Coordinates of C-alpha atoms in Angstrom, one line a residue:
Chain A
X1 CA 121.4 77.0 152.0
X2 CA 118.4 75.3 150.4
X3 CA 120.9 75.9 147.3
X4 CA 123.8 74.4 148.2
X5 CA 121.7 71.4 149.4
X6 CA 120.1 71.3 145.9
X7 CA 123.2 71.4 144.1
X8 CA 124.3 68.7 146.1
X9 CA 121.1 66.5 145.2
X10 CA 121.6 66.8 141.6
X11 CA 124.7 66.1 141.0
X12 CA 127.0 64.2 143.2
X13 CA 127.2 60.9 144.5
X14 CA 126.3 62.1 147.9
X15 CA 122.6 61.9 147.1
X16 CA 121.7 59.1 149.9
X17 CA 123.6 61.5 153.0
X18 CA 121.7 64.8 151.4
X19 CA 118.5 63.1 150.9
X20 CA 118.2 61.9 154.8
X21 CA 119.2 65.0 156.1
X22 CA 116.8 67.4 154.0
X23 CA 114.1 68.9 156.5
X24 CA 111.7 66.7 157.1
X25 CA 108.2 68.0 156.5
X26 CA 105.7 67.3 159.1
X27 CA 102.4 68.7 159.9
X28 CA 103.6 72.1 158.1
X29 CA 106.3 72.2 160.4
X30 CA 109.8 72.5 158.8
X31 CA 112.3 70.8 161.4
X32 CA 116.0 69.4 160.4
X33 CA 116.9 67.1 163.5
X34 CA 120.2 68.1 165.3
X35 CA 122.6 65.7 164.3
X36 CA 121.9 65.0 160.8
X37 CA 122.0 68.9 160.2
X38 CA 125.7 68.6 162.0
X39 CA 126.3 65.9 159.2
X40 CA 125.4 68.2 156.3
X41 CA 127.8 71.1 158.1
X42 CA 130.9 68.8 157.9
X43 CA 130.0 68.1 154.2
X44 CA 129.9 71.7 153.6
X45 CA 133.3 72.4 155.2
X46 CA 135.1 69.9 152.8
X47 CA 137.1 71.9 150.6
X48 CA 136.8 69.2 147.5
X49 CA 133.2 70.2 147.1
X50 CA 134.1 74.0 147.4
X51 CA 134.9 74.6 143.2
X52 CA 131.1 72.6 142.5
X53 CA 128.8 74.1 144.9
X54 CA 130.5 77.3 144.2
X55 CA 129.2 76.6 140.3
X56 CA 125.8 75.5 141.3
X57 CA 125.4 77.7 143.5
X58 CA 125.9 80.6 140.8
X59 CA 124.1 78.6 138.2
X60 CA 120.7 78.2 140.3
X61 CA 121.2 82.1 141.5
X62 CA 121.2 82.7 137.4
X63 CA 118.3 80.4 136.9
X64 CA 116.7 82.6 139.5
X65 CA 117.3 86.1 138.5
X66 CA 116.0 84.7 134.9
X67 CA 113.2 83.7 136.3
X68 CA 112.1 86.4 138.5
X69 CA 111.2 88.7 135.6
X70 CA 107.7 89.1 134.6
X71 CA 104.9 91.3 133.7
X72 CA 105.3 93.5 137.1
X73 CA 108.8 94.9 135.4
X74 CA 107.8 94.7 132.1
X75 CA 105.0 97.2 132.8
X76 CA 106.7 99.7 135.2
X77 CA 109.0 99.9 132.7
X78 CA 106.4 100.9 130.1
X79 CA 104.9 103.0 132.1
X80 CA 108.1 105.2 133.5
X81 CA 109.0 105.3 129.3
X82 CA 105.3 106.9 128.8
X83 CA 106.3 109.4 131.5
X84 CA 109.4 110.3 130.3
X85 CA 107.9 111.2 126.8
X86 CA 105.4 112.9 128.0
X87 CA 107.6 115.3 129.6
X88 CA 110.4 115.5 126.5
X89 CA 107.3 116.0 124.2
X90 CA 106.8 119.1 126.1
X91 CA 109.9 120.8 126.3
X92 CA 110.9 120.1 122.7
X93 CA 107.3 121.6 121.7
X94 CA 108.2 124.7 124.1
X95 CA 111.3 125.1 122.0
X96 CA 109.5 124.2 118.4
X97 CA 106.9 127.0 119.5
X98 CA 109.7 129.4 120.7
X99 CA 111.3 128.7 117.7
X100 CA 108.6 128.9 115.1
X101 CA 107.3 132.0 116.5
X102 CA 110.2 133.8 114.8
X103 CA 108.6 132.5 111.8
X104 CA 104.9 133.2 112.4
X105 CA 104.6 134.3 116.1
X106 CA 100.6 134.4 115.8
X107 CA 100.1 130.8 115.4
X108 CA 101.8 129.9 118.6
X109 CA 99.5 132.0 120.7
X110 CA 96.4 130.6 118.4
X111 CA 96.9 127.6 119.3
X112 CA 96.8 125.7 122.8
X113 CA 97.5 122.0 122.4
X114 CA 101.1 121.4 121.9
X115 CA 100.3 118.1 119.7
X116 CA 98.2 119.8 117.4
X117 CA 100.2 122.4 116.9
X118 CA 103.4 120.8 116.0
X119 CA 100.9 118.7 113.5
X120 CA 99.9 122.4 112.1
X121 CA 103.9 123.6 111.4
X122 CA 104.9 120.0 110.0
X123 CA 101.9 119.6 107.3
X124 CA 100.8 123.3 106.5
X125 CA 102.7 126.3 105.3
X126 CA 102.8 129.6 106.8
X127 CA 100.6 130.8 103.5
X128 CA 97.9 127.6 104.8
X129 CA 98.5 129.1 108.3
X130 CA 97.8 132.3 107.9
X131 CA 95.1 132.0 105.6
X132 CA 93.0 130.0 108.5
X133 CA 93.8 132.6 111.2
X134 CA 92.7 135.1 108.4
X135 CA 95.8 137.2 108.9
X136 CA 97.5 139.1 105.9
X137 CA 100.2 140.3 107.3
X138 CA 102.4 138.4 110.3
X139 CA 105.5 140.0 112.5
X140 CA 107.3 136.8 111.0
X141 CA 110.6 137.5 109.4
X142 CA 110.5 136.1 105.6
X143 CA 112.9 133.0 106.6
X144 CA 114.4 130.9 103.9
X145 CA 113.2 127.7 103.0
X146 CA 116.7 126.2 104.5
X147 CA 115.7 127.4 107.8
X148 CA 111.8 126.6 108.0
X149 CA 113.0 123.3 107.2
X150 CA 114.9 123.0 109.9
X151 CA 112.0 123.7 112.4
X152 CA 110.1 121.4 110.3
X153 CA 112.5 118.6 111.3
X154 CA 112.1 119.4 114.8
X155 CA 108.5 119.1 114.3
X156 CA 108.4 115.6 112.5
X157 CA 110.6 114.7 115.5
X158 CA 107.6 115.6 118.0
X159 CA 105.0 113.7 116.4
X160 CA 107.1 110.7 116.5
X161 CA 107.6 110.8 119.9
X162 CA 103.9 111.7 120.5
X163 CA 103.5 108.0 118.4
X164 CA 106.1 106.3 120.1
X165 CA 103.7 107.0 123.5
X166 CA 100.6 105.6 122.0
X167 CA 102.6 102.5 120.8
X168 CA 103.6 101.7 124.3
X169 CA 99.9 103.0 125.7
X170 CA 98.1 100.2 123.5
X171 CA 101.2 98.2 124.1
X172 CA 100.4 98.4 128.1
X173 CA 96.9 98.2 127.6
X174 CA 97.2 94.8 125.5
X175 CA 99.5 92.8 128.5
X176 CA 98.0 94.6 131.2
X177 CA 94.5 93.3 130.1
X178 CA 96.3 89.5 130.7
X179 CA 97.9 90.2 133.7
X180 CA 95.9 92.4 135.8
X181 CA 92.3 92.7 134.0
X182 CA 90.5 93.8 137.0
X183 CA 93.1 96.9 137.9
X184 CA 93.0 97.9 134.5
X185 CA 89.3 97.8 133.7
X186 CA 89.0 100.1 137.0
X187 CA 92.1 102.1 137.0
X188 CA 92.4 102.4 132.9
X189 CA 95.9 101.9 131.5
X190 CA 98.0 105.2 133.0
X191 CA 96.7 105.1 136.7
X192 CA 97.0 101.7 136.8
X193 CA 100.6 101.7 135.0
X194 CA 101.5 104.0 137.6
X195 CA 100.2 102.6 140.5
X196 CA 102.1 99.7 139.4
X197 CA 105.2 101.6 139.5
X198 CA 104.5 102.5 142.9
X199 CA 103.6 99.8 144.4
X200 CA 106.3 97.8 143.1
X201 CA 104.9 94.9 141.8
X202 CA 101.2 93.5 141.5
X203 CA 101.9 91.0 145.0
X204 CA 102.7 94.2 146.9
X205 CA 100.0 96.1 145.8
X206 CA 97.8 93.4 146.5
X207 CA 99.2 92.9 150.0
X208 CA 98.7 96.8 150.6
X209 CA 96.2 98.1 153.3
X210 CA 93.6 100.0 150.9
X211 CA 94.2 103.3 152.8
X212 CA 98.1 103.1 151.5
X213 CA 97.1 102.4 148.2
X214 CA 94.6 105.7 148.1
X215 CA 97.9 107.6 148.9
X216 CA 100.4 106.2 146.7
X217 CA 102.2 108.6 145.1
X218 CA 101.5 111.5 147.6
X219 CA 104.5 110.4 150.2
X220 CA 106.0 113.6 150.3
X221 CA 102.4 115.6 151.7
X222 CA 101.6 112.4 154.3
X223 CA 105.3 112.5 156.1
X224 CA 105.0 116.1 156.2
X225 CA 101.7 116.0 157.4
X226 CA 103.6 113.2 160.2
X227 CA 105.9 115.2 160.8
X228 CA 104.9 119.0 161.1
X229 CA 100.7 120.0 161.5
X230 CA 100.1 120.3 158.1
X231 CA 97.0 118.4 156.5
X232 CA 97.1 115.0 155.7
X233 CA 96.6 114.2 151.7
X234 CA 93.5 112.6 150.4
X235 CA 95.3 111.2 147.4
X236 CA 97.9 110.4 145.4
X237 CA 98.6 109.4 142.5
X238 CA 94.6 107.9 141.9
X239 CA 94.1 111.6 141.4
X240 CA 94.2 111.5 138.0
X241 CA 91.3 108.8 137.9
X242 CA 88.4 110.2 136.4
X243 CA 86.2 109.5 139.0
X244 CA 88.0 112.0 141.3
X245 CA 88.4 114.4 138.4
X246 CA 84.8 114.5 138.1
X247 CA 83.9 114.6 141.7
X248 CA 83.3 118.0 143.2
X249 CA 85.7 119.6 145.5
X250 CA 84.1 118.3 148.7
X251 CA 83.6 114.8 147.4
X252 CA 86.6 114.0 146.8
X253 CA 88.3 112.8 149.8
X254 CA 85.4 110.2 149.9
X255 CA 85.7 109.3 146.6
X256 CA 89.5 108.6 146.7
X257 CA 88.4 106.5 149.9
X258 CA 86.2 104.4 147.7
X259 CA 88.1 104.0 145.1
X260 CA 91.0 103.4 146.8
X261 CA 89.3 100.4 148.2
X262 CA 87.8 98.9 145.3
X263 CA 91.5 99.4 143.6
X264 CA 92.7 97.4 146.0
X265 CA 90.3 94.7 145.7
X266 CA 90.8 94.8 142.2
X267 CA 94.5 94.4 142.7
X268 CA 93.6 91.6 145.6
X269 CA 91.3 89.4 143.2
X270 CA 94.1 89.8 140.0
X271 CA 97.1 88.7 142.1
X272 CA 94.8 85.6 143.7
X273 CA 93.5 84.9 140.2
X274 CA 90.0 85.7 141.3
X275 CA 86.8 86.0 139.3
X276 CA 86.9 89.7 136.3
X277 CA 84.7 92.0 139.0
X278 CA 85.9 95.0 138.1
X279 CA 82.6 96.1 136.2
X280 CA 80.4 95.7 139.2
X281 CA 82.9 97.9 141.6
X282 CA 82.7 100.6 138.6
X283 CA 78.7 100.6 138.3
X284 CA 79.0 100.8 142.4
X285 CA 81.0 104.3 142.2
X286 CA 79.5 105.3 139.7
X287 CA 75.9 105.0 141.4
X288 CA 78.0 106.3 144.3
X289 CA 79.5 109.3 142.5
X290 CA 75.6 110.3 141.8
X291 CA 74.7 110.9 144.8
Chain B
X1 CA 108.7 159.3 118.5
X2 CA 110.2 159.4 114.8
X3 CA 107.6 156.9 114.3
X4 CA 104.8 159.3 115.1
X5 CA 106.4 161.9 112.4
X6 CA 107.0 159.4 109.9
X7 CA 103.6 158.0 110.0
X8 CA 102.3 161.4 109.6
X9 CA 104.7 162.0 106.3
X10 CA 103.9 158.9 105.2
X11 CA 99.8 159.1 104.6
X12 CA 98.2 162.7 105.5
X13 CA 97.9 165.5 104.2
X14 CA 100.0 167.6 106.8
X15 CA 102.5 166.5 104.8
X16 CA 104.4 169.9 104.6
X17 CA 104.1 170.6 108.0
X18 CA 105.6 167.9 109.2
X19 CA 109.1 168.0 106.7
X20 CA 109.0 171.6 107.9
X21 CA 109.3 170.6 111.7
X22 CA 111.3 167.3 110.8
X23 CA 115.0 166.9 112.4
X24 CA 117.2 169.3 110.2
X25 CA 120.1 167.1 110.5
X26 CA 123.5 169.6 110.7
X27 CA 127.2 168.8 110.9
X28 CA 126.0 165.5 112.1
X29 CA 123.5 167.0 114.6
X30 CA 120.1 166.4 115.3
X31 CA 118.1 169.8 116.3
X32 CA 115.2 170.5 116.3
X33 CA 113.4 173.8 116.4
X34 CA 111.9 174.6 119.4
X35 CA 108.8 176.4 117.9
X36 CA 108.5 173.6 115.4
X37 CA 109.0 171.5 118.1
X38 CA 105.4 173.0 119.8
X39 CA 103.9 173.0 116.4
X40 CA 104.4 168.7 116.0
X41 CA 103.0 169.0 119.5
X42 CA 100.0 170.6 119.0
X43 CA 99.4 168.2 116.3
X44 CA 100.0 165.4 117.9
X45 CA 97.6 166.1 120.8
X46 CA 94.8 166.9 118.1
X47 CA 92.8 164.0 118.5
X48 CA 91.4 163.2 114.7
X49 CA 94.9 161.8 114.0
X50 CA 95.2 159.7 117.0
X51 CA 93.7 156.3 115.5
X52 CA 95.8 156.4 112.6
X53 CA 98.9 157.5 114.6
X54 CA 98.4 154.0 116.5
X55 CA 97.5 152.3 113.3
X56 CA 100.9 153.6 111.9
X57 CA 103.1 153.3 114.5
X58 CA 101.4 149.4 115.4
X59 CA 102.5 148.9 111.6
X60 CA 106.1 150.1 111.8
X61 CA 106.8 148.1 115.1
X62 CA 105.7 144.8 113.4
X63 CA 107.8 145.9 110.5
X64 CA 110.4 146.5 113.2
X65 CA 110.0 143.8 114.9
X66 CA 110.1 141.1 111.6
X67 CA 113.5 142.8 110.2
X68 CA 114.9 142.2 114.0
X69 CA 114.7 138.4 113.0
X70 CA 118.5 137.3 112.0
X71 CA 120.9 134.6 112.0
X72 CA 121.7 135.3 116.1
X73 CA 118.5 134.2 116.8
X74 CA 118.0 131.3 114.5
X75 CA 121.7 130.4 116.1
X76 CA 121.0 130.3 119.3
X77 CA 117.1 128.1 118.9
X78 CA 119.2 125.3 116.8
X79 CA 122.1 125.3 119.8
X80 CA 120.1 125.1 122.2
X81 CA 117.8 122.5 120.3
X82 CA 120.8 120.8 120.3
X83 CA 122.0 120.8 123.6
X84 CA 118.1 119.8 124.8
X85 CA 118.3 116.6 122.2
X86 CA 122.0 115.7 123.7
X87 CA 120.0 115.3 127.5
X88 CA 116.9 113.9 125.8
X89 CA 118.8 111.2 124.4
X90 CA 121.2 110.1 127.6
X91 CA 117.6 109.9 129.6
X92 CA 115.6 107.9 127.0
X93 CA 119.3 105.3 126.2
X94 CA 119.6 105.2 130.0
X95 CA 115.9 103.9 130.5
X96 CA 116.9 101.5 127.1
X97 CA 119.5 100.4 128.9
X98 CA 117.7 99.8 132.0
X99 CA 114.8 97.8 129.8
X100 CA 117.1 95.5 127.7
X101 CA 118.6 94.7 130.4
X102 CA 115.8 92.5 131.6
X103 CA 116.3 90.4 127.7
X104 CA 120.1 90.9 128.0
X105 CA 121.9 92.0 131.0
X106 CA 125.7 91.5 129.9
X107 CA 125.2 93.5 127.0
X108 CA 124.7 96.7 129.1
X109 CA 127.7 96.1 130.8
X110 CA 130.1 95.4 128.0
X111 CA 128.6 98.8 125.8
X112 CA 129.6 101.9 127.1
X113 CA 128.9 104.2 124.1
X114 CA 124.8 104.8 124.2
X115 CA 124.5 105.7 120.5
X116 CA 126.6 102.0 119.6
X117 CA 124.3 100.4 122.3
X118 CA 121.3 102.1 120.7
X119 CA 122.3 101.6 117.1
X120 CA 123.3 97.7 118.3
X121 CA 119.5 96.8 120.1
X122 CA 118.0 97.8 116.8
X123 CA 119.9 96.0 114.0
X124 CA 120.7 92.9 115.9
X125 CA 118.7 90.3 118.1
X126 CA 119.9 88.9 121.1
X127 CA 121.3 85.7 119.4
X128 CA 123.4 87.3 117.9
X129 CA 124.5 90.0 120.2
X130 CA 125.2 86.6 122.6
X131 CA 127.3 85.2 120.1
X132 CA 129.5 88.8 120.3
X133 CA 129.7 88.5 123.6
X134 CA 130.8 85.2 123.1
X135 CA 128.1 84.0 126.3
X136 CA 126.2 81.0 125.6
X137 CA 123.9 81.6 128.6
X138 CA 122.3 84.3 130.0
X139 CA 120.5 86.1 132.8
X140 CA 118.0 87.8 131.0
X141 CA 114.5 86.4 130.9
X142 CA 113.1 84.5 127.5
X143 CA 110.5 87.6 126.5
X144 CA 108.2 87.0 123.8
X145 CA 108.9 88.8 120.8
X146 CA 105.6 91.7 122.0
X147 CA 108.2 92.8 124.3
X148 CA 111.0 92.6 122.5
X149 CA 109.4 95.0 119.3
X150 CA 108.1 97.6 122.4
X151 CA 112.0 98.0 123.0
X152 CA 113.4 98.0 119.8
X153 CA 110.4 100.8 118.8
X154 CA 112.6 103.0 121.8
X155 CA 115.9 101.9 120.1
X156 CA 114.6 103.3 117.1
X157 CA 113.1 106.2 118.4
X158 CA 116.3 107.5 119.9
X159 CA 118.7 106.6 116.7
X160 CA 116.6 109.4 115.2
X161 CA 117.4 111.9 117.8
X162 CA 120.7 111.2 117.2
X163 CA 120.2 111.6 113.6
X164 CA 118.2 115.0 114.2
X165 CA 121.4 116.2 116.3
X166 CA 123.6 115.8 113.6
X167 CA 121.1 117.4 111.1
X168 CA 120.9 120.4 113.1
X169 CA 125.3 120.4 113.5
X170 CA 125.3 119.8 109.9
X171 CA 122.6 123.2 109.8
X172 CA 124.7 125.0 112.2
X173 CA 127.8 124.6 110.3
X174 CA 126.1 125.9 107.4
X175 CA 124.9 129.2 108.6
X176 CA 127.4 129.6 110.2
X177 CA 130.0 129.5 108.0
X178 CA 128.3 132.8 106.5
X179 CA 127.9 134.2 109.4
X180 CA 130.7 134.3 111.4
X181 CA 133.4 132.2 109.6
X182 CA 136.0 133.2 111.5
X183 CA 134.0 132.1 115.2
X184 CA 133.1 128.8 113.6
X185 CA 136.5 128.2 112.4
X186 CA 138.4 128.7 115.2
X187 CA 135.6 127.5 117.9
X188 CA 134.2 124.9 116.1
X189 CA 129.8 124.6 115.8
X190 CA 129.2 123.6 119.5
X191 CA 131.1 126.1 120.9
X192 CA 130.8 128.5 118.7
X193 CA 127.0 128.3 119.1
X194 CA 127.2 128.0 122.6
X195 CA 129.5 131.2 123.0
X196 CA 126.2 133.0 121.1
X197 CA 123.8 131.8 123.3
X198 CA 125.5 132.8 126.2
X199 CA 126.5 136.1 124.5
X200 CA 122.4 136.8 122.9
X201 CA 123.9 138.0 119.5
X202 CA 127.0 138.5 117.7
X203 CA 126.9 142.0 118.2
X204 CA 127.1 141.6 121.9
X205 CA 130.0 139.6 121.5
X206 CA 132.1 141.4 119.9
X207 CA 131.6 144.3 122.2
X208 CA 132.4 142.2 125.2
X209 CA 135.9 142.2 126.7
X210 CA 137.7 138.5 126.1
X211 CA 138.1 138.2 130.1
X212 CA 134.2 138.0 129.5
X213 CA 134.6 136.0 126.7
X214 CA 136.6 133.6 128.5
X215 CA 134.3 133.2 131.6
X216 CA 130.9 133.1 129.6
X217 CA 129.1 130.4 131.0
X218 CA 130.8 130.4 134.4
X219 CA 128.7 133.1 136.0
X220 CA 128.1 130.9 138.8
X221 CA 131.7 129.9 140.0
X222 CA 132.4 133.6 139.1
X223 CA 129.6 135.6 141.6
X224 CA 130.3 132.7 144.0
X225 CA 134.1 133.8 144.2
X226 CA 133.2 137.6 144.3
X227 CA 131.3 136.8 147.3
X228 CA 133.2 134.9 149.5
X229 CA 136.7 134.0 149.0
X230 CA 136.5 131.0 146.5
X231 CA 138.6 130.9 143.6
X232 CA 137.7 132.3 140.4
X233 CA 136.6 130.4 137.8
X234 CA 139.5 129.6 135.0
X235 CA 137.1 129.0 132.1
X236 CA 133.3 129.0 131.4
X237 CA 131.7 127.1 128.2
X238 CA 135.3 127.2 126.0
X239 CA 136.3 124.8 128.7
X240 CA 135.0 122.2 126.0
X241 CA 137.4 123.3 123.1
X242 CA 139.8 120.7 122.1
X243 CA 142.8 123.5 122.7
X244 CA 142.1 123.2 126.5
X245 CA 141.1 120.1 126.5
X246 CA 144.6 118.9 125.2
X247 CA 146.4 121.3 127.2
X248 CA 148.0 120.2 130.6
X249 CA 146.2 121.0 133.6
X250 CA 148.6 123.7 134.6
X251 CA 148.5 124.7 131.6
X252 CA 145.4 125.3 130.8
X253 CA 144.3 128.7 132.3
X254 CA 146.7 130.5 130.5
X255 CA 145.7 128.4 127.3
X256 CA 142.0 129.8 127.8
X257 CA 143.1 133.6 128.2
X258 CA 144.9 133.1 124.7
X259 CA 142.1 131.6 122.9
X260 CA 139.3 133.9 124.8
X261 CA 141.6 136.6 123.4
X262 CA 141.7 135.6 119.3
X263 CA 138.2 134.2 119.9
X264 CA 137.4 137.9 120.9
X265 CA 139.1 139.1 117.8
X266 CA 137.3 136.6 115.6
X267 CA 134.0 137.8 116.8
X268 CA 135.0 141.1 116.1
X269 CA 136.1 140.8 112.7
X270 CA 133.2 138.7 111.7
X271 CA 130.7 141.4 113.0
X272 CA 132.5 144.3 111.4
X273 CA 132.9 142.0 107.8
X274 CA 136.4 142.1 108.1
X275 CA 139.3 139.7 107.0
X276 CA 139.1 135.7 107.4
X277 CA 141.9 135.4 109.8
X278 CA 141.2 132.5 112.2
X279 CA 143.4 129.8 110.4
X280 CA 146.3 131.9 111.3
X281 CA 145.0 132.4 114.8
X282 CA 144.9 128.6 115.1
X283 CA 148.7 128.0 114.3
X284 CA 149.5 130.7 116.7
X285 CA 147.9 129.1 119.1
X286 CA 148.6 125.6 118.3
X287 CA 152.3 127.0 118.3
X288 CA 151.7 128.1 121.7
X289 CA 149.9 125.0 123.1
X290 CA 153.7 122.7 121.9
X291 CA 156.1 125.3 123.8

């Protein structure tokens, strides 16, 4: 409505009629007296205006969706990215292990970390390989140099990706660090990412009861806990926060508590543009953690 | 077993004993004495040998195991590599899609081909993507150019997926074409490499019935109808070959019992080394596929 009354005010020659019947601020009270309101309401029904407020109508509606992008979608897009590679990173490194081990099956078991070990097969040769797990002989069928090539492409393919994820990681650090210091000195770059993502947008998450916040991410465990006897969750996705790493088993529930509330502050004091705290709450869990 | 006895010929100094109680191979037989039989048995439980029996036979399995290695296998990792990369890359264009759209939101809409959409973000910026498009506005929001590169590093990311997939088709084709040159030629890489994953190895293959052939990859539409009163499945993976593709729906299960029938034959004539006879397979069925 406030649209069409805009449009109105802009452009046509109607400006005086619109002008004298737009609400009429008083006292923080928004009131549009009776019969100037029925005015506007006639104005509205004449067709001639239809084509124009039509126009301006979509036009301002435009200027708004352009508008309502920021950081908040800018981020959880990021973030959902660094999640998806992640997860491709791992089944393509399942399949270059699978496959490599027809090659030099010993290696794959050698070796734990999926990054490094893709990093191994693209740079060294199975001679290299071999010679650091001080084997002589391997089960390896002698492949030709056309097929190890193949799994070396495979490989380069890997790493790239694992790249590609550190791009966006210093990428998300670098505009989270301007848009939500506080959350991101506490939370670091992938919880708070993701709790981001959750939550929506920084306004939401700062609107958020703390107690919500400590469970974000763990929806599924609190409505069955809701619904059937089971046990209610103690976190959800701050779980991957270091602080409730660290923290033994029976500390943990506290912790998340703690956390969960100084996250939310943090979240609270970034959305209000409040003072860079974020230090002080981390010396505070820490001492707590300690104890 | 055999391994035991050949380890012994190999390395000690029983050596006579042994050929005199090896398999005396007659008229195609295999007998063995029974008292010679008792004698390898005897030895066998004498427990001086036992280290170097395992040794031995621990050697021969690794040497079985390495000469087991062939092209099957090395098939079916780059197939399935592929089909893997094919999913990769409709997730990681979708999330492109869903990114750019907050620079450029007609552009999604008006690009249905991912890989042209992909290939497009990279090369060109939105200026000029506008002036294709023929818009002079748009709903996107103005990003700085920070965000921009973060997308275009995605673009660029999944352009060489698409590059690895064809590397690998291009690989395919290759060893294939040695391989099993009538298979590829009348199935085509993707197929072809699809009908040996499904089948584990040539061998299997070409020992399988074409009514098998012809359902591979429908197992679950198949055991559903055997267990309640469904109907069967017409086709399983060759559903994807151009010959049923083309082929008019009615037509089409009796255009996939024809080709699972030559594809059978093909299978077989490329595991036993015979002929190259698929081209004149394909005009039979091609033949078939006008009347």
């Amino acid at each position: 409505m406030v649209y069409y009354f805009r449009s109105i005010v802009g452009n046509f020659d109607v400006d005086d009629t619109i002008k004298s019947i737009s609400p009429s601020k008083q006292k923080g009270k928004t009131t549009v007296p009776k019969e100037k309101m029925t005015q506007a309401l006639v104005l509205l029904k004449d067709p001639q205006y239809y084509d124009k407020f039509s126009q301006e109508n979509m036009k301002l509606t435009k200027q708004g969706l352009k508008e309502s992008v920021n950081e908040d979608q800018l981020i959880i897009q990021t973030i959902s990215n660094i999640t998806e590679l992640e997860r491709i990173c791992n089944i393509l490194s399942k399949r270059l292990r699978e496959w490599y081990s027809l090659y030099l099956p010993e290696f794959s078991e050698e070796m734990q970390s999926h990054e490094k070990f893709t990093e191994m097969v693209m740079t060294q040769t199975r001679e290299e390989l071999m010679q650091d797990l001080s084997a002589k002989k391997t089960m390896g069928a002698d492949l030709d140099q056309v097929h190890v090539d193949e799994i070396i492409l495979l490989a380069k393919e890997i790493i790239s990706l694992y790249k590609l994820r550190e791009k966006h990681e210093a990428y998300l650090e670098k505009i989270m660090k301007k848009y939500c210091p506080n959350l991101v000195e506490l939370a670091g770059v992938t919880v708070g990412g993701k709790l981001l993502e959750l939550g929506k947008s920084l306004k939401r998450l700062a609107l958020l009861p703390s107690s919500t916040i400590q469970l974000l991410g763990a929806e599924k465990a609190l409505f069955r806990h809701l619904k059937t006897d089971s046990k209610s969750p103690k976190y959800g996705i701050i779980f991957q926060h270091p602080f409730i790493q660290k923290a033994r088993r029976q500390d943990r529930g506290r912790m998340a508590r703690s956390l969960a509330d100084k996250l939310s502050l943090c979240c609270r004091l970034d959305f209000f543009k409040g003072e860079f705290k974020a230090p002080e709450y981390k010396k505070e869990l820490e001492e707590k953690m300690q104890q």
